[in-house]
Each structure stands twice: as structure tokens, then as C-alpha cells.
Amino acid sequence: MKIPIDLLLERGATYRKVETGDFIFNEGSPATFYYQLTSGRVRWCNIMDDGREVLHKVVYPGESFGDFPLFDGGSYAASAIADSPCVMLRLSASTFRELLRQYPEIHFKFTESLVADLRFKFMLTNLLPTHSPEEVIGHLIQYFNQQGKLICQDCNRLMMTRQQLANMTGMRVETIIRTIKQMEKDEKLSIIKGKVFIPSDGIQVD
């Protein structure tokens, strides 16, 4: 967790509850709050003119989202959409910046998080033009497993839909479906009642 909940509440943060599909903020709007998720999941994405999503990140409880403009004063670079019923804390942008000035160790956590997001983007950018769909999906699942995100830690189920994988990689959903079926044939993963499960030791990729 980036900022302790007690500290956020002490500084005047308030809870906000949203339902699946609700927009929390829109791309291009001014950033007036810091958001930290306490329950549910949030998609951070751009919406194209034809309605397609470009998925950048799936946010879990304890994580924040929409941080970029809080540091550079710009507008939101992407939209945040509730992927499930969510509860979050939000703190005014000015109070958030003051909190960072008072707690350098918290500021450092945000620096680490921003660097991790950039490294993921560089990894994805490098994978897409030089690897097959199967290799791209394999590397993504391996990354999620190593990070302990988007893979159920109890049952090893991939917690992303085929459409979300397509939105994240830019591949067609038909390509994702076909590739996952081939990976099942190659015994690299399992499909049970439409859900994707990975081996306990992860997916081996070159």
C-alpha cells in the first residue's frame, strides 16, 4: 500500500463507491484528486473513437491510479473505469503534494511505482514487434505471475479476459482466443469452463 489509510483519513481523504462500468475520471480532465483503491478492480485505459479500449493497467486494492498529472500538473492521460464494484479513497491534489513533501519515503514509493510501470511498457513495446502471439502472451503471464498480480494466488487462474488481453497487446481478440487454445494443446496452460489456469511453476518462455 502506497499511503497508509489512517494517514489518508487524517489528511481529509474521503471514501467513494462506484459500480462496475462507472467512469471514475476521464482522459483529458483536470486532476483534482489522488485515488487509492481499497476494494475491487479498476481499468486504466484510453478509449478510441470506435469504442475500443487500449488497456494500460489493471489496478488492485492498495494501489493508486491516475498519478501522473499530480506530479506534472497536466490532465489525465487516460480514463479510469471500475472493472468491478469498487471502493476507493480520494484526497485533494494539493494535500497529496503536501503529504509527499512531508514524507520523502512515501514519495520514493511513488517513484518506484512509476518506474515499474515504465519498465512494463518498455517490455510490452519490445515484445510486440519481435515475438509471436504465443510468446507475447507467455511473457505477459510470466510477468503477472512474478509480480503476484492478475493471477489468483490460490488457484492460479488468469484474472483477465481474452478481450482485456487483446486491449493490452493491441492484438485482435480472435488472435488471443486462437493462441490460448494452441497453448492449451501444447500443455502450457489449462482451460476449464472457459477460465484460463497456468501451471503452479508458471509458463516457461524463451
Coordinates of N, CA, C and O in Angstrom, one line a residue, residues 33-179:
F33 N -7.9 15.1 -7.6 CA -7.8 14.1 -6.5 C -6.7 13.1 -6.7 O -6.4 12.7 -7.9
Y34 N -6.1 12.6 -5.6 CA -5.4 11.4 -5.6 C -6.3 10.2 -5.2 O -7.1 10.3 -4.3
Y35 N -6.2 9.1 -6.0 CA -7.1 8.0 -5.8 C -6.3 6.8 -5.3 O -5.3 6.4 -5.9
Q36 N -6.8 6.1 -4.3 CA -6.2 4.8 -3.8 C -7.3 3.8 -3.6 O -8.2 4.1 -2.8
L37 N -7.2 2.7 -4.3 CA -8.2 1.7 -4.3 C -8.2 0.9 -3.0 O -7.1 0.4 -2.5
T38 N -9.3 0.6 -2.4 CA -9.4 -0.2 -1.1 C -10.1 -1.5 -1.4 O -9.8 -2.5 -0.7
S39 N -11.0 -1.6 -2.4 CA -11.6 -2.9 -2.8 C -12.0 -2.8 -4.2 O -12.3 -1.7 -4.8
G40 N -12.0 -4.0 -4.9 CA -12.4 -4.0 -6.3 C -11.3 -3.9 -7.3 O -10.1 -4.1 -6.8
R41 N -11.5 -3.7 -8.5 CA -10.5 -3.5 -9.6 C -10.9 -2.4 -10.5 O -12.1 -2.1 -10.8
V42 N -9.9 -1.7 -11.0 CA -10.0 -0.5 -11.9 C -9.2 -0.7 -13.1 O -8.0 -1.2 -13.0
R43 N -9.8 -0.5 -14.3 CA -9.0 -0.4 -15.5 C -8.6 1.0 -15.8 O -9.4 1.9 -15.8
W44 N -7.3 1.1 -16.2 CA -6.8 2.4 -16.6 C -6.5 2.3 -18.1 O -5.6 1.5 -18.5
C45 N -7.2 3.1 -18.9 CA -7.2 2.8 -20.3 C -7.6 4.1 -21.1 O -8.1 5.0 -20.6
N46 N -7.2 4.1 -22.4 CA -7.7 5.1 -23.4 C -8.8 4.5 -24.2 O -8.8 3.3 -24.5
I47 N -9.8 5.3 -24.5 CA -11.0 4.9 -25.3 C -10.8 5.5 -26.7 O -10.7 6.7 -26.8
M48 N -10.8 4.6 -27.7 CA -10.6 5.1 -29.0 C -12.0 5.6 -29.6 O -13.0 5.4 -29.0
D49 N -11.9 6.2 -30.8 CA -13.1 6.8 -31.4 C -14.1 5.7 -31.7 O -15.4 6.0 -31.7
D50 N -13.7 4.5 -32.0 CA -14.6 3.4 -32.3 C -15.1 2.6 -31.1 O -15.8 1.6 -31.2
G51 N -14.7 3.1 -29.9 CA -15.1 2.5 -28.6 C -14.2 1.5 -28.1 O -14.3 1.0 -27.0
R52 N -13.1 1.1 -28.9 CA -12.2 0.1 -28.4 C -11.3 0.7 -27.2 O -11.1 1.9 -27.2
E53 N -10.9 -0.1 -26.4 CA -10.0 0.3 -25.2 C -8.6 -0.1 -25.5 O -8.3 -1.2 -26.0
V54 N -7.7 0.8 -25.1 CA -6.3 0.5 -25.0 C -6.0 0.4 -23.5 O -5.9 1.4 -22.8
L55 N -5.8 -0.9 -23.1 CA -5.6 -1.1 -21.6 C -4.2 -1.0 -21.2 O -3.3 -1.6 -21.7
H56 N -3.9 -0.1 -20.2 CA -2.6 0.1 -19.7 C -2.3 -0.6 -18.5 O -1.2 -1.1 -18.3
K57 N -3.3 -0.7 -17.6 CA -3.0 -1.3 -16.3 C -4.3 -1.7 -15.6 O -5.4 -1.1 -15.9
V58 N -4.3 -2.8 -14.9 CA -5.4 -3.2 -14.0 C -5.0 -2.9 -12.6 O -3.9 -3.4 -12.1
V59 N -5.7 -2.1 -11.9 CA -5.4 -1.6 -10.5 C -6.0 -2.5 -9.5 O -7.2 -2.8 -9.6
Y60 N -5.3 -2.9 -8.5 CA -5.7 -3.7 -7.4 C -5.8 -2.9 -6.1 O -5.2 -1.9 -6.0
P61 N -6.5 -3.5 -5.1 CA -6.6 -2.8 -3.8 C -5.2 -2.5 -3.2 O -4.3 -3.3 -3.3
G62 N -5.1 -1.3 -2.6 CA -3.8 -0.9 -2.1 C -3.0 -0.1 -3.1 O -2.0 0.6 -2.7
E63 N -3.4 -0.1 -4.4 CA -2.6 0.6 -5.4 C -3.4 1.9 -5.7 O -4.6 2.1 -5.5
S64 N -2.6 2.9 -6.3 CA -3.2 4.1 -6.7 C -3.3 4.2 -8.2 O -2.7 3.3 -8.9
F65 N -4.0 5.2 -8.8 CA -4.1 5.3 -10.2 C -4.4 6.7 -10.6 O -4.9 7.5 -9.8
G66 N -4.0 7.1 -11.8 CA -4.1 8.5 -12.2 C -3.1 9.4 -11.6 O -3.4 10.6 -11.4
D67 N -1.9 8.9 -11.2 CA -1.0 9.7 -10.5 C -0.2 10.7 -11.3 O 0.2 11.8 -10.8
F68 N 0.0 10.5 -12.6 CA 0.9 11.3 -13.5 C 0.6 12.8 -13.3 O 1.5 13.6 -13.1
P69 N -0.6 13.3 -13.5 CA -0.9 14.7 -13.5 C -0.7 15.3 -12.1 O -0.6 16.6 -12.0
L70 N -0.7 14.5 -11.1 CA -0.4 15.1 -9.8 C 1.0 15.5 -9.6 O 1.3 16.3 -8.7
F71 N 1.9 15.0 -10.5 CA 3.3 15.4 -10.5 C 3.6 16.5 -11.5 O 4.6 17.3 -11.2
D72 N 3.0 16.5 -12.6 CA 3.3 17.5 -13.7 C 2.3 18.6 -13.9 O 2.5 19.5 -14.7
G73 N 1.1 18.5 -13.2 CA 0.1 19.5 -13.3 C -0.7 19.4 -14.6 O -1.6 20.3 -14.8
G74 N -0.5 18.3 -15.4 CA -1.3 18.2 -16.6 C -2.6 17.5 -16.4 O -3.1 17.3 -15.2
S75 N -3.3 17.2 -17.4 CA -4.6 16.5 -17.3 C -4.4 15.0 -17.3 O -3.3 14.5 -17.6
Y76 N -5.5 14.2 -17.0 CA -5.4 12.8 -17.0 C -5.0 12.3 -18.4 O -5.7 12.6 -19.4
A77 N -4.0 11.4 -18.5 CA -3.6 10.8 -19.8 C -4.5 9.7 -20.3 O -4.4 9.3 -21.4
A78 N -5.3 9.1 -19.4 CA -6.2 8.0 -19.7 C -7.4 8.1 -18.7 O -7.4 8.8 -17.8
S79 N -8.3 7.2 -19.0 CA -9.6 7.1 -18.2 C -9.4 6.0 -17.2 O -8.7 5.0 -17.4
A80 N -10.1 6.1 -16.1 CA -10.2 5.1 -15.1 C -11.7 4.6 -15.0 O -12.6 5.4 -14.8
I81 N -11.8 3.3 -15.2 CA -13.2 2.6 -15.2 C -13.2 1.5 -14.2 O -12.3 0.7 -14.2
A82 N -14.3 1.4 -13.5 CA -14.4 0.4 -12.5 C -14.6 -1.0 -13.2 O -15.5 -1.1 -14.0
D83 N -13.8 -1.9 -12.9 CA -13.8 -3.3 -13.6 C -14.7 -4.2 -12.7 O -15.0 -5.3 -13.1
S84 N -15.1 -3.7 -11.5 CA -16.0 -4.4 -10.6 C -16.5 -3.4 -9.6 O -16.0 -2.2 -9.6
P85 N -17.4 -3.7 -8.8 CA -17.8 -2.7 -7.7 C -16.6 -2.4 -6.9 O -15.8 -3.2 -6.5
C86 N -16.4 -1.1 -6.7 CA -15.1 -0.6 -6.1 C -15.4 0.4 -5.0 O -16.4 1.1 -5.0
V87 N -14.5 0.4 -4.0 CA -14.4 1.5 -3.0 C -13.0 2.0 -3.0 O -12.0 1.3 -3.1
M88 N -12.9 3.3 -3.0 CA -11.6 4.0 -3.0 C -11.5 5.2 -2.1 O -12.6 5.7 -1.7
L89 N -10.4 5.6 -1.8 CA -10.1 6.8 -1.0 C -9.6 7.8 -2.0 O -8.8 7.5 -2.9
R90 N -10.1 9.1 -1.8 CA -9.6 10.2 -2.7 C -9.2 11.3 -1.8 O -9.9 11.6 -0.8
L91 N -8.1 11.9 -2.1 CA -7.5 13.0 -1.4 C -7.2 14.2 -2.3 O -6.8 13.9 -3.5
S92 N -7.5 15.4 -1.9 CA -7.3 16.5 -2.8 C -5.8 16.6 -3.3 O -4.9 16.2 -2.6
A93 N -5.7 17.0 -4.5 CA -4.3 17.0 -5.1 C -3.4 17.9 -4.3 O -2.2 17.5 -4.2
S94 N -3.8 19.0 -3.9 CA -2.9 19.9 -3.1 C -2.4 19.3 -1.8 O -1.3 19.4 -1.4
T95 N -3.4 18.6 -1.1 CA -3.0 17.9 0.1 C -2.1 16.7 -0.2 O -1.1 16.5 0.6
F96 N -2.3 16.0 -1.3 CA -1.4 14.9 -1.7 C 0.0 15.4 -1.9 O 1.0 14.8 -1.4
R97 N 0.2 16.5 -2.6 CA 1.5 17.1 -2.8 C 2.2 17.5 -1.5 O 3.4 17.3 -1.3
E98 N 1.4 18.1 -0.6 CA 2.0 18.5 0.7 C 2.4 17.3 1.5 O 3.5 17.3 2.1
L99 N 1.6 16.2 1.4 CA 2.0 15.0 2.1 C 3.3 14.4 1.6 O 4.1 13.9 2.4
L100 N 3.5 14.4 0.3 CA 4.8 13.9 -0.3 C 6.0 14.7 0.2 O 7.0 14.2 0.4
R101 N 5.8 16.0 0.3 CA 6.9 16.9 0.8 C 7.2 16.5 2.2 O 8.4 16.6 2.6
Q102 N 6.2 16.1 3.0 CA 6.5 15.8 4.4 C 7.0 14.4 4.6 O 7.6 14.2 5.7
Y103 N 6.7 13.5 3.7 CA 7.1 12.1 3.8 C 7.9 11.7 2.6 O 7.4 11.1 1.7
P104 N 9.2 11.9 2.6 CA 10.0 11.5 1.5 C 10.0 10.0 1.2 O 10.1 9.6 0.0
E105 N 9.8 9.2 2.2 CA 9.8 7.8 2.0 C 8.5 7.4 1.1 O 8.6 6.4 0.3
I106 N 7.4 8.1 1.3 CA 6.3 7.8 0.5 C 6.5 8.3 -0.9 O 6.1 7.6 -1.9
H107 N 7.1 9.4 -1.0 CA 7.5 10.0 -2.4 C 8.3 8.9 -3.1 O 8.1 8.7 -4.3
F108 N 9.3 8.3 -2.4 CA 10.1 7.3 -3.1 C 9.3 6.1 -3.6 O 9.6 5.6 -4.6
K109 N 8.3 5.7 -2.8 CA 7.4 4.6 -3.2 C 6.7 4.9 -4.6 O 6.6 4.1 -5.4
F110 N 6.3 6.2 -4.7 CA 5.7 6.6 -6.0 C 6.7 6.5 -7.1 O 6.4 6.2 -8.3
T111 N 7.9 7.0 -6.8 CA 9.0 6.9 -7.9 C 9.2 5.5 -8.3 O 9.3 5.2 -9.5
E112 N 9.3 4.6 -7.4 CA 9.4 3.1 -7.7 C 8.3 2.6 -8.5 O 8.5 1.9 -9.5
S113 N 7.1 3.0 -8.2 CA 5.9 2.5 -8.9 C 5.9 3.1 -10.3 O 5.6 2.3 -11.3
L114 N 6.2 4.3 -10.5 CA 6.2 4.9 -11.8 C 7.3 4.2 -12.7 O 7.0 4.0 -13.9
V115 N 8.4 3.9 -12.1 CA 9.5 3.2 -12.9 C 9.0 1.8 -13.3 O 9.3 1.4 -14.4
A116 N 8.3 1.1 -12.3 CA 7.8 -0.2 -12.6 C 6.8 -0.2 -13.8 O 6.9 -1.0 -14.7
D117 N 6.0 0.8 -13.8 CA 5.0 1.0 -14.9 C 5.7 1.2 -16.2 O 5.3 0.7 -17.3
L118 N 6.8 2.1 -16.2 CA 7.5 2.4 -17.4 C 8.2 1.1 -17.9 O 8.3 0.8 -19.1
R119 N 8.8 0.3 -17.0 CA 9.5 -0.9 -17.4 C 8.5 -1.9 -18.0 O 8.9 -2.5 -19.0
F120 N 7.3 -1.9 -17.5 CA 6.3 -2.8 -18.1 C 6.0 -2.4 -19.6 O 5.9 -3.2 -20.5
K121 N 5.9 -1.1 -19.7 CA 5.6 -0.5 -21.1 C 6.7 -0.8 -22.0 O 6.5 -1.1 -23.2
F122 N 7.9 -0.6 -21.6 CA 9.1 -0.9 -22.4 C 9.1 -2.4 -22.8 O 9.4 -2.8 -23.9
M123 N 8.8 -3.3 -21.8 CA 8.8 -4.7 -22.1 C 7.8 -5.0 -23.1 O 8.0 -5.8 -24.1
L124 N 6.6 -4.5 -23.0 CA 5.5 -4.8 -24.0 C 5.8 -4.2 -25.3 O 5.6 -4.9 -26.4
T125 N 6.4 -3.0 -25.4 CA 6.8 -2.4 -26.7 C 7.8 -3.2 -27.4 O 7.8 -3.4 -28.6
N126 N 8.7 -3.8 -26.6 CA 9.8 -4.6 -27.2 C 9.2 -6.0 -27.6 O 9.7 -6.5 -28.7
L127 N 8.3 -6.6 -26.9 CA 7.7 -7.9 -27.2 C 6.9 -7.9 -28.5 O 7.1 -8.8 -29.4
L128 N 6.0 -6.9 -28.7 CA 5.0 -7.0 -29.7 C 5.6 -7.1 -31.1 O 5.1 -7.9 -31.9
P129 N 6.6 -6.3 -31.5 CA 7.0 -6.4 -32.9 C 8.0 -7.6 -33.2 O 8.3 -7.9 -34.4
T130 N 8.5 -8.2 -32.2 CA 9.6 -9.2 -32.4 C 9.2 -10.6 -31.9 O 10.0 -11.5 -32.1
H131 N 8.0 -10.8 -31.4 CA 7.7 -12.1 -30.9 C 6.3 -12.5 -31.4 O 5.5 -11.7 -31.8
S132 N 6.1 -13.8 -31.5 CA 4.8 -14.4 -31.9 C 3.8 -14.1 -30.8 O 4.1 -13.9 -29.7
P133 N 2.5 -14.2 -31.2 CA 1.4 -14.0 -30.2 C 1.6 -15.0 -29.0 O 1.3 -14.6 -27.9
E134 N 2.0 -16.2 -29.3 CA 2.1 -17.2 -28.1 C 3.2 -16.7 -27.2 O 3.1 -16.8 -26.0
E135 N 4.3 -16.2 -27.8 CA 5.4 -15.7 -26.9 C 5.0 -14.5 -26.1 O 5.4 -14.3 -25.0
V136 N 4.3 -13.6 -26.8 CA 3.8 -12.4 -26.1 C 2.9 -12.7 -24.9 O 3.1 -12.2 -23.8
I137 N 1.9 -13.6 -25.1 CA 1.0 -14.0 -24.0 C 1.8 -14.7 -23.0 O 1.6 -14.5 -21.8
G138 N 2.7 -15.6 -23.4 CA 3.6 -16.3 -22.4 C 4.4 -15.4 -21.5 O 4.4 -15.5 -20.3
H139 N 5.0 -14.4 -22.1 CA 5.8 -13.4 -21.4 C 4.9 -12.6 -20.4 O 5.3 -12.3 -19.3
L140 N 3.7 -12.2 -20.9 CA 2.8 -11.4 -20.1 C 2.4 -12.2 -18.9 O 2.4 -11.7 -17.8
I141 N 2.0 -13.5 -19.1 CA 1.5 -14.3 -18.0 C 2.7 -14.5 -17.0 O 2.5 -14.5 -15.8
Q142 N 3.9 -14.7 -17.5 CA 5.0 -14.9 -16.7 C 5.3 -13.6 -15.8 O 5.6 -13.7 -14.6
Y143 N 5.1 -12.5 -16.4 CA 5.3 -11.2 -15.7 C 4.3 -11.1 -14.6 O 4.6 -10.7 -13.5
F144 N 3.0 -11.3 -15.0 CA 1.9 -11.2 -14.0 C 2.2 -12.1 -12.8 O 2.0 -11.8 -11.6
N145 N 2.6 -13.3 -13.1 CA 2.9 -14.3 -12.0 C 4.0 -13.9 -11.1 O 4.0 -14.0 -9.9
Q146 N 5.1 -13.4 -11.7 CA 6.2 -12.9 -10.9 C 5.9 -11.7 -10.0 O 6.4 -11.6 -8.9
Q147 N 5.0 -10.9 -10.6 CA 4.5 -9.7 -9.8 C 3.4 -10.0 -8.8 O 3.1 -9.2 -8.0
G148 N 2.9 -11.2 -8.9 CA 1.8 -11.6 -8.0 C 0.5 -10.8 -8.3 O -0.3 -10.5 -7.4
K149 N 0.3 -10.5 -9.6 CA -0.9 -9.7 -10.0 C -1.6 -10.4 -11.1 O -0.9 -11.0 -12.0
L150 N -2.9 -10.3 -11.2 CA -3.7 -10.8 -12.2 C -3.6 -12.3 -12.4 O -4.1 -12.9 -13.4
I151 N -3.0 -13.0 -11.4 CA -3.0 -14.4 -11.3 C -3.5 -14.8 -9.9 O -2.9 -14.3 -8.9
C152 N -4.6 -15.5 -9.8 CA -5.1 -15.9 -8.5 C -4.0 -16.7 -7.7 O -3.5 -17.7 -8.2
Q153 N -3.7 -16.2 -6.6 CA -2.6 -16.9 -5.8 C -3.1 -18.2 -5.2 O -2.3 -19.0 -4.7
D154 N -4.4 -18.4 -5.2 CA -4.9 -19.7 -4.6 C -5.2 -20.8 -5.6 O -4.9 -21.9 -5.3
C155 N -5.6 -20.3 -6.8 CA -6.0 -21.4 -7.8 C -5.2 -21.2 -9.2 O -5.4 -22.0 -10.1
N156 N -4.3 -20.2 -9.3 CA -3.5 -20.0 -10.5 C -4.4 -19.6 -11.7 O -4.0 -19.9 -12.9
R157 N -5.6 -19.1 -11.5 CA -6.4 -18.6 -12.6 C -6.0 -17.3 -13.1 O -5.7 -16.4 -12.3
L158 N -5.9 -17.1 -14.4 CA -5.6 -15.8 -15.0 C -6.8 -14.9 -14.8 O -7.9 -15.2 -15.3
M159 N -6.6 -13.8 -14.2 CA -7.7 -12.9 -13.8 C -7.9 -11.8 -14.9 O -8.2 -10.6 -14.6
M160 N -7.8 -12.2 -16.2 CA -8.0 -11.2 -17.3 C -8.8 -12.0 -18.3 O -8.7 -13.2 -18.5
T161 N -9.7 -11.2 -19.0 CA -10.5 -11.8 -20.1 C -9.6 -11.8 -21.3 O -8.6 -11.1 -21.4
R162 N -10.1 -12.6 -22.3 CA -9.4 -12.5 -23.6 C -9.5 -11.1 -24.2 O -8.5 -10.7 -24.8
Q163 N -10.6 -10.5 -24.0 CA -10.7 -9.1 -24.6 C -9.8 -8.2 -23.9 O -9.2 -7.3 -24.6
Q164 N -9.5 -8.3 -22.6 CA -8.6 -7.4 -21.9 C -7.2 -7.7 -22.4 O -6.4 -6.7 -22.5
L165 N -6.8 -9.0 -22.6 CA -5.5 -9.3 -23.2 C -5.3 -8.6 -24.6 O -4.3 -8.1 -24.9
A166 N -6.4 -8.7 -25.4 CA -6.4 -8.0 -26.7 C -6.2 -6.5 -26.5 O -5.4 -5.9 -27.2
N167 N -6.9 -5.9 -25.6 CA -6.8 -4.5 -25.4 C -5.5 -4.0 -24.9 O -5.0 -2.9 -25.2
M168 N -4.8 -4.9 -24.1 CA -3.5 -4.6 -23.6 C -2.4 -4.7 -24.7 O -1.4 -4.0 -24.7
T169 N -2.5 -5.7 -25.5 CA -1.5 -6.0 -26.5 C -1.7 -5.4 -27.9 O -0.8 -5.3 -28.7
G170 N -3.0 -5.0 -28.1 CA -3.3 -4.5 -29.5 C -3.6 -5.5 -30.5 O -3.8 -5.3 -31.7
M171 N -3.6 -6.8 -30.0 CA -3.9 -7.9 -30.9 C -5.4 -8.1 -31.0 O -6.1 -7.6 -30.1
R172 N -5.9 -8.7 -32.1 CA -7.3 -9.0 -32.2 C -7.7 -10.1 -31.2 O -6.9 -11.0 -30.9
V173 N -8.9 -9.9 -30.7 CA -9.4 -10.9 -29.7 C -9.4 -12.3 -30.3 O -9.2 -13.3 -29.6
E174 N -9.7 -12.4 -31.6 CA -9.7 -13.7 -32.2 C -8.3 -14.3 -32.2 O -8.1 -15.6 -32.0
T175 N -7.3 -13.5 -32.3 CA -5.9 -14.0 -32.3 C -5.6 -14.5 -30.8 O -4.9 -15.5 -30.7
I176 N -6.0 -13.7 -29.8 CA -5.8 -14.2 -28.4 C -6.5 -15.5 -28.2 O -5.9 -16.4 -27.6
I177 N -7.8 -15.6 -28.6 CA -8.5 -16.9 -28.4 C -7.8 -18.1 -29.1 O -7.6 -19.1 -28.5
R178 N -7.4 -17.9 -30.3 CA -6.7 -18.9 -31.1 C -5.4 -19.3 -30.4 O -5.0 -20.5 -30.3
T179 N -4.7 -18.3 -29.9 CA -3.3 -18.5 -29.3 C -3.5 -19.3 -28.0 O -2.7 -20.2 -27.7

